[in-house]
Amino acid sequence: MIPELGQLALILALLLAALQCALPILGAWREDKPLMATARSLAVGQFVFVAIAFGILTYAFLVQDFSVAYVAQNSNLQLPWWYRFPAVWGAHEGSLLLWVLILDLWTLAVAALGGKLPERFHARVLGVLGFVAFGFLLFSLTTSNPFARLLPAPPDGADLNPVLQDPGLIMHPPVLYMGYVGFSVAFAFAIAALLGGELQAAWVRWSRPWTNVAWAFLSAGIVAAGWW
């Protein structure tokens, strides 16, 4: 029953992402302040549901719920708990869920710290980030579902890839993803400028701090990969 709650959380996050990619941009086009204001609450709601889904998948690994196909494929009874946690992102389905979670973290940061941006531009940026999240969530649910069931559940799992049973798995992917996903903010700024016909250099100046932070995370991830 618990994995089904994770599935439901992803579906609800997908619905909120659909609203986030439509309502703020429509509000910016119509200069409708209430519609533009929905961007922040939709971003928060989407993050909450994705975080719930990620937490449920983590719990499935920690309690070794082999009825979840992804857990059975990437863990077993002998795997220590400190590798069961990073095993959550040790293969495609879980790493995609981590990607979406980090994307939602960046979106929350833009929602919380972008208050000095022009209101219509800020709404467009959050709308574009919602569109990106919608694409990844739809892909996850339709082709890479981390909560797919395996019934009857096997008595043991297949084990995590031995190459990944290393402390580097704990640190490297999340830091690298913070860098990769962070550049979606720069993408959102660029698309928001095009949507609004704002072709002056101002949007580049607004996006520069976000790009620098993403660049720093990406550099740290590359260093961590070299150490690994």
mmCIF file of C-alpha atoms in Angstrom:
data_model
loop_
_atom_site.group_PDB
_atom_site.id
_atom_site.type_symbol
_atom_site.label_atom_id
_atom_site.label_comp_id
_atom_site.label_asym_id
_atom_site.label_seq_id
_atom_site.Cartn_x
_atom_site.Cartn_y
_atom_site.Cartn_z
ATOM 1 C CA MET A 1 0.000 0.000 0.000
ATOM 2 C CA ILE A 2 2.815 2.441 0.829
ATOM 3 C CA PRO A 3 4.387 2.305 -2.684
ATOM 4 C CA GLU A 4 0.971 3.135 -4.131
ATOM 5 C CA LEU A 5 1.019 6.309 -2.044
ATOM 6 C CA GLY A 6 4.300 7.212 -3.713
ATOM 7 C CA GLN A 7 2.687 6.626 -7.089
ATOM 8 C CA LEU A 8 -0.250 8.823 -6.108
ATOM 9 C CA ALA A 9 2.122 11.561 -4.916
ATOM 10 C CA LEU A 10 3.843 11.587 -8.314
ATOM 11 C CA ILE A 11 0.491 11.816 -10.108
ATOM 12 C CA LEU A 12 -0.544 14.770 -7.943
ATOM 13 C CA ALA A 13 2.839 16.420 -8.558
ATOM 14 C CA LEU A 14 2.285 15.967 -12.299
ATOM 15 C CA LEU A 15 -1.115 17.682 -12.086
ATOM 16 C CA LEU A 16 0.354 20.595 -10.135
ATOM 17 C CA ALA A 17 3.196 20.882 -12.645
ATOM 18 C CA ALA A 18 0.621 21.078 -15.455
ATOM 19 C CA LEU A 19 -1.098 23.949 -13.662
ATOM 20 C CA GLN A 20 2.239 25.614 -12.919
ATOM 21 C CA CYS A 21 3.253 25.636 -16.573
ATOM 22 C CA ALA A 22 -0.089 27.143 -17.643
ATOM 23 C CA LEU A 23 -1.565 29.491 -15.048
ATOM 24 C CA PRO A 24 1.406 31.821 -14.342
ATOM 25 C CA ILE A 25 2.200 32.275 -18.043
ATOM 26 C CA LEU A 26 -1.467 32.919 -18.801
ATOM 27 C CA GLY A 27 -1.555 35.380 -15.915
ATOM 28 C CA ALA A 28 1.541 37.187 -17.222
ATOM 29 C CA TRP A 29 -0.032 37.417 -20.681
ATOM 30 C CA ARG A 30 -3.319 38.787 -19.284
ATOM 31 C CA GLU A 31 -1.606 40.846 -16.544
ATOM 32 C CA ASP A 32 -3.726 38.928 -14.028
ATOM 33 C CA LYS A 33 -2.017 39.179 -10.628
ATOM 34 C CA PRO A 34 -3.998 36.353 -8.909
ATOM 35 C CA LEU A 35 -3.048 33.936 -11.704
ATOM 36 C CA MET A 36 0.589 34.972 -11.540
ATOM 37 C CA ALA A 37 0.548 34.542 -7.758
ATOM 38 C CA THR A 38 -0.413 30.861 -8.120
ATOM 39 C CA ALA A 39 3.124 30.051 -9.293
ATOM 40 C CA ARG A 40 4.640 30.024 -5.800
ATOM 41 C CA SER A 41 1.981 27.856 -4.153
ATOM 42 C CA LEU A 42 1.981 25.413 -7.078
ATOM 43 C CA ALA A 43 5.775 25.134 -6.870
ATOM 44 C CA VAL A 44 5.582 24.427 -3.144
ATOM 45 C CA GLY A 45 2.850 21.836 -3.591
ATOM 46 C CA GLN A 46 4.716 20.095 -6.366
ATOM 47 C CA PHE A 47 7.882 19.923 -4.250
ATOM 48 C CA VAL A 48 5.970 18.480 -1.285
ATOM 49 C CA PHE A 49 4.488 15.639 -3.336
ATOM 50 C CA VAL A 50 7.771 14.806 -5.080
ATOM 51 C CA ALA A 51 9.530 14.821 -1.699
ATOM 52 C CA ILE A 52 6.875 12.445 -0.341
ATOM 53 C CA ALA A 53 7.420 10.105 -3.306
ATOM 54 C CA PHE A 54 11.191 10.242 -2.844
ATOM 55 C CA GLY A 55 10.816 9.554 0.888
ATOM 56 C CA ILE A 56 8.568 6.555 0.220
ATOM 57 C CA LEU A 57 11.056 5.092 -2.273
ATOM 58 C CA THR A 58 13.852 5.598 0.265
ATOM 59 C CA TYR A 59 11.758 3.844 2.921
ATOM 60 C CA ALA A 60 11.180 0.928 0.527
ATOM 61 C CA PHE A 61 14.942 0.506 0.186
ATOM 62 C CA LEU A 62 15.623 0.789 3.906
ATOM 63 C CA VAL A 63 13.014 -1.856 4.813
ATOM 64 C CA GLN A 64 13.983 -3.967 1.744
ATOM 65 C CA ASP A 65 10.533 -4.103 0.189
ATOM 66 C CA PHE A 66 11.293 -6.430 -2.719
ATOM 67 C CA SER A 67 7.706 -6.203 -3.955
ATOM 68 C CA VAL A 68 8.868 -2.933 -5.552
ATOM 69 C CA ALA A 69 10.633 -3.992 -8.745
ATOM 70 C CA TYR A 70 13.182 -1.158 -8.576
ATOM 71 C CA VAL A 71 14.189 -2.172 -5.030
ATOM 72 C CA ALA A 72 14.463 -5.845 -6.000
ATOM 73 C CA GLN A 73 16.705 -4.949 -8.931
ATOM 74 C CA ASN A 74 19.080 -2.716 -6.953
ATOM 75 C CA SER A 75 19.311 -4.112 -3.405
ATOM 76 C CA ASN A 76 19.475 -7.379 -1.490
ATOM 77 C CA LEU A 77 19.446 -8.666 2.086
ATOM 78 C CA GLN A 78 23.233 -8.410 2.418
ATOM 79 C CA LEU A 79 23.482 -4.784 1.304
ATOM 80 C CA PRO A 80 24.449 -2.548 4.272
ATOM 81 C CA TRP A 81 22.009 0.209 5.145
ATOM 82 C CA TRP A 82 24.519 2.940 4.243
ATOM 83 C CA TYR A 83 24.437 1.684 0.654
ATOM 84 C CA ARG A 84 20.689 1.095 0.624
ATOM 85 C CA PHE A 85 20.088 4.832 0.967
ATOM 86 C CA PRO A 86 22.173 5.953 -2.062
ATOM 87 C CA ALA A 87 20.866 2.901 -3.951
ATOM 88 C CA VAL A 88 17.696 4.998 -4.280
ATOM 89 C CA TRP A 89 19.456 6.850 -7.123
ATOM 90 C CA GLY A 90 21.683 3.939 -8.158
ATOM 91 C CA ALA A 91 19.748 3.206 -11.373
ATOM 92 C CA HIS A 92 17.573 4.945 -13.938
ATOM 93 C CA GLU A 93 14.167 5.205 -12.240
ATOM 94 C CA GLY A 94 15.477 6.482 -8.910
ATOM 95 C CA SER A 95 18.030 8.854 -10.424
ATOM 96 C CA LEU A 96 15.251 10.391 -12.518
ATOM 97 C CA LEU A 97 13.185 10.909 -9.357
ATOM 98 C CA LEU A 98 16.206 12.546 -7.684
ATOM 99 C CA TRP A 99 16.543 14.779 -10.772
ATOM 100 C CA VAL A 100 12.927 15.943 -10.414
ATOM 101 C CA LEU A 101 13.352 16.518 -6.667
ATOM 102 C CA ILE A 102 16.399 18.717 -7.276
ATOM 103 C CA LEU A 103 14.565 20.559 -10.057
ATOM 104 C CA ASP A 104 11.788 21.314 -7.575
ATOM 105 C CA LEU A 105 14.381 22.550 -5.053
ATOM 106 C CA TRP A 106 15.726 24.987 -7.628
ATOM 107 C CA THR A 107 12.170 26.071 -8.454
ATOM 108 C CA LEU A 108 11.467 26.698 -4.780
ATOM 109 C CA ALA A 109 14.632 28.784 -4.556
ATOM 110 C CA VAL A 110 13.566 30.891 -7.544
ATOM 111 C CA ALA A 111 10.082 31.283 -6.064
ATOM 112 C CA ALA A 112 11.470 32.374 -2.687
ATOM 113 C CA LEU A 113 14.430 34.511 -3.797
ATOM 114 C CA GLY A 114 13.144 35.958 -7.061
ATOM 115 C CA GLY A 115 10.931 38.580 -5.458
ATOM 116 C CA LYS A 116 13.017 41.447 -6.867
ATOM 117 C CA LEU A 117 12.337 40.328 -10.431
ATOM 118 C CA PRO A 118 9.531 42.034 -12.377
ATOM 119 C CA GLU A 119 6.319 40.246 -11.455
ATOM 120 C CA ARG A 120 5.378 39.169 -14.972
ATOM 121 C CA PHE A 121 8.906 37.962 -15.719
ATOM 122 C CA HIS A 122 9.054 36.031 -12.432
ATOM 123 C CA ALA A 123 5.749 34.332 -13.254
ATOM 124 C CA ARG A 124 7.026 33.316 -16.688
ATOM 125 C CA VAL A 125 10.232 31.869 -15.207
ATOM 126 C CA LEU A 126 8.281 29.736 -12.736
ATOM 127 C CA GLY A 127 5.902 28.706 -15.517
ATOM 128 C CA VAL A 128 8.772 27.493 -17.695
ATOM 129 C CA LEU A 129 10.257 25.560 -14.766
ATOM 130 C CA GLY A 130 6.828 23.990 -14.258
ATOM 131 C CA PHE A 131 6.825 22.943 -17.917
ATOM 132 C CA VAL A 132 10.249 21.294 -17.502
ATOM 133 C CA ALA A 133 9.076 19.477 -14.366
ATOM 134 C CA PHE A 134 5.916 18.337 -16.146
ATOM 135 C CA GLY A 135 8.002 16.699 -18.871
ATOM 136 C CA PHE A 136 10.210 14.812 -16.433
ATOM 137 C CA LEU A 137 7.299 13.725 -14.245
ATOM 138 C CA LEU A 138 5.336 12.503 -17.256
ATOM 139 C CA PHE A 139 8.376 10.551 -18.458
ATOM 140 C CA SER A 140 8.857 9.049 -15.004
ATOM 141 C CA LEU A 141 5.245 7.936 -14.648
ATOM 142 C CA THR A 142 4.824 6.546 -18.151
ATOM 143 C CA THR A 143 8.178 4.910 -18.893
ATOM 144 C CA SER A 144 10.295 4.842 -15.710
ATOM 145 C CA ASN A 145 7.946 4.252 -12.794
ATOM 146 C CA PRO A 146 10.030 3.669 -9.626
ATOM 147 C CA PHE A 147 7.014 2.168 -7.822
ATOM 148 C CA ALA A 148 6.174 -0.626 -10.279
ATOM 149 C CA ARG A 149 5.237 -3.769 -8.337
ATOM 150 C CA LEU A 150 6.855 -7.218 -8.601
ATOM 151 C CA LEU A 151 4.336 -9.840 -7.477
ATOM 152 C CA PRO A 152 4.918 -12.257 -5.953
ATOM 153 C CA ALA A 153 7.778 -10.515 -4.188
ATOM 154 C CA PRO A 154 11.096 -12.429 -4.404
ATOM 155 C CA PRO A 155 12.738 -13.486 -1.111
ATOM 156 C CA ASP A 156 15.899 -11.556 -2.013
ATOM 157 C CA GLY A 157 17.004 -8.893 -4.438
ATOM 158 C CA ALA A 158 19.555 -8.835 -7.250
ATOM 159 C CA ASP A 159 21.992 -6.442 -5.484
ATOM 160 C CA LEU A 160 23.249 -2.975 -6.288
ATOM 161 C CA ASN A 161 25.820 -2.757 -9.074
ATOM 162 C CA PRO A 162 29.161 -3.527 -7.308
ATOM 163 C CA VAL A 163 30.800 -0.565 -9.078
ATOM 164 C CA LEU A 164 28.356 1.721 -7.231
ATOM 165 C CA GLN A 165 28.982 0.254 -3.771
ATOM 166 C CA ASP A 166 31.297 3.086 -2.854
ATOM 167 C CA PRO A 167 30.996 6.198 -0.647
ATOM 168 C CA GLY A 168 31.275 8.249 -3.830
ATOM 169 C CA LEU A 169 27.712 7.223 -4.733
ATOM 170 C CA ILE A 170 26.441 9.093 -1.665
ATOM 171 C CA MET A 171 27.922 12.446 -2.647
ATOM 172 C CA HIS A 172 28.692 12.533 -6.359
ATOM 173 C CA PRO A 173 25.276 12.172 -8.102
ATOM 174 C CA PRO A 174 23.344 14.659 -5.918
ATOM 175 C CA VAL A 175 26.060 17.322 -6.242
ATOM 176 C CA LEU A 176 26.424 16.746 -9.987
ATOM 177 C CA TYR A 177 22.655 16.888 -10.467
ATOM 178 C CA MET A 178 22.512 20.165 -8.541
ATOM 179 C CA GLY A 179 24.794 21.559 -11.225
ATOM 180 C CA TYR A 180 23.134 20.001 -14.251
ATOM 181 C CA VAL A 181 19.587 20.762 -13.134
ATOM 182 C CA GLY A 182 20.549 24.244 -11.992
ATOM 183 C CA PHE A 183 21.123 25.292 -15.579
ATOM 184 C CA SER A 184 17.400 24.788 -16.183
ATOM 185 C CA VAL A 185 16.987 28.075 -14.275
ATOM 186 C CA ALA A 186 19.118 29.877 -16.857
ATOM 187 C CA PHE A 187 17.041 28.179 -19.564
ATOM 188 C CA ALA A 188 13.834 29.353 -17.869
ATOM 189 C CA PHE A 189 15.143 32.937 -17.710
ATOM 190 C CA ALA A 190 15.969 32.856 -21.426
ATOM 191 C CA ILE A 191 12.572 31.440 -22.463
ATOM 192 C CA ALA A 192 10.761 33.883 -20.150
ATOM 193 C CA ALA A 193 12.605 36.766 -21.814
ATOM 194 C CA LEU A 194 11.624 35.497 -25.267
ATOM 195 C CA LEU A 195 7.994 35.051 -24.238
ATOM 196 C CA GLY A 196 7.864 38.607 -22.973
ATOM 197 C CA GLY A 197 9.836 40.115 -25.841
ATOM 198 C CA GLU A 198 12.405 41.339 -23.314
ATOM 199 C CA LEU A 199 15.499 41.116 -25.472
ATOM 200 C CA GLN A 200 17.640 43.604 -23.539
ATOM 201 C CA ALA A 201 20.591 42.373 -21.500
ATOM 202 C CA ALA A 202 18.716 42.772 -18.188
ATOM 203 C CA TRP A 203 17.555 39.139 -18.058
ATOM 204 C CA VAL A 204 21.160 37.977 -18.482
ATOM 205 C CA ARG A 205 22.146 40.007 -15.423
ATOM 206 C CA TRP A 206 19.224 38.567 -13.451
ATOM 207 C CA SER A 207 20.154 34.997 -14.372
ATOM 208 C CA ARG A 208 23.894 35.316 -13.737
ATOM 209 C CA PRO A 209 23.856 34.525 -9.955
ATOM 210 C CA TRP A 210 21.776 31.391 -10.567
ATOM 211 C CA THR A 211 24.086 30.286 -13.357
ATOM 212 C CA ASN A 212 27.160 30.851 -11.185
ATOM 213 C CA VAL A 213 25.745 28.718 -8.378
ATOM 214 C CA ALA A 214 24.848 25.929 -10.814
ATOM 215 C CA TRP A 215 28.332 26.162 -12.318
ATOM 216 C CA ALA A 216 29.867 25.843 -8.839
ATOM 217 C CA PHE A 217 27.831 22.715 -8.074
ATOM 218 C CA LEU A 218 28.715 21.215 -11.450
ATOM 219 C CA SER A 219 32.406 21.883 -10.847
ATOM 220 C CA ALA A 220 32.185 20.286 -7.402
ATOM 221 C CA GLY A 221 30.436 17.279 -8.942
ATOM 222 C CA ILE A 222 33.188 16.874 -11.527
ATOM 223 C CA VAL A 223 35.823 17.070 -8.777
ATOM 224 C CA ALA A 224 33.892 14.457 -6.768
ATOM 225 C CA ALA A 225 33.736 12.235 -9.850
ATOM 226 C CA GLY A 226 37.489 12.525 -10.280
ATOM 227 C CA TRP A 227 38.031 11.578 -6.616
ATOM 228 C CA TRP A 228 35.647 8.625 -7.007
#
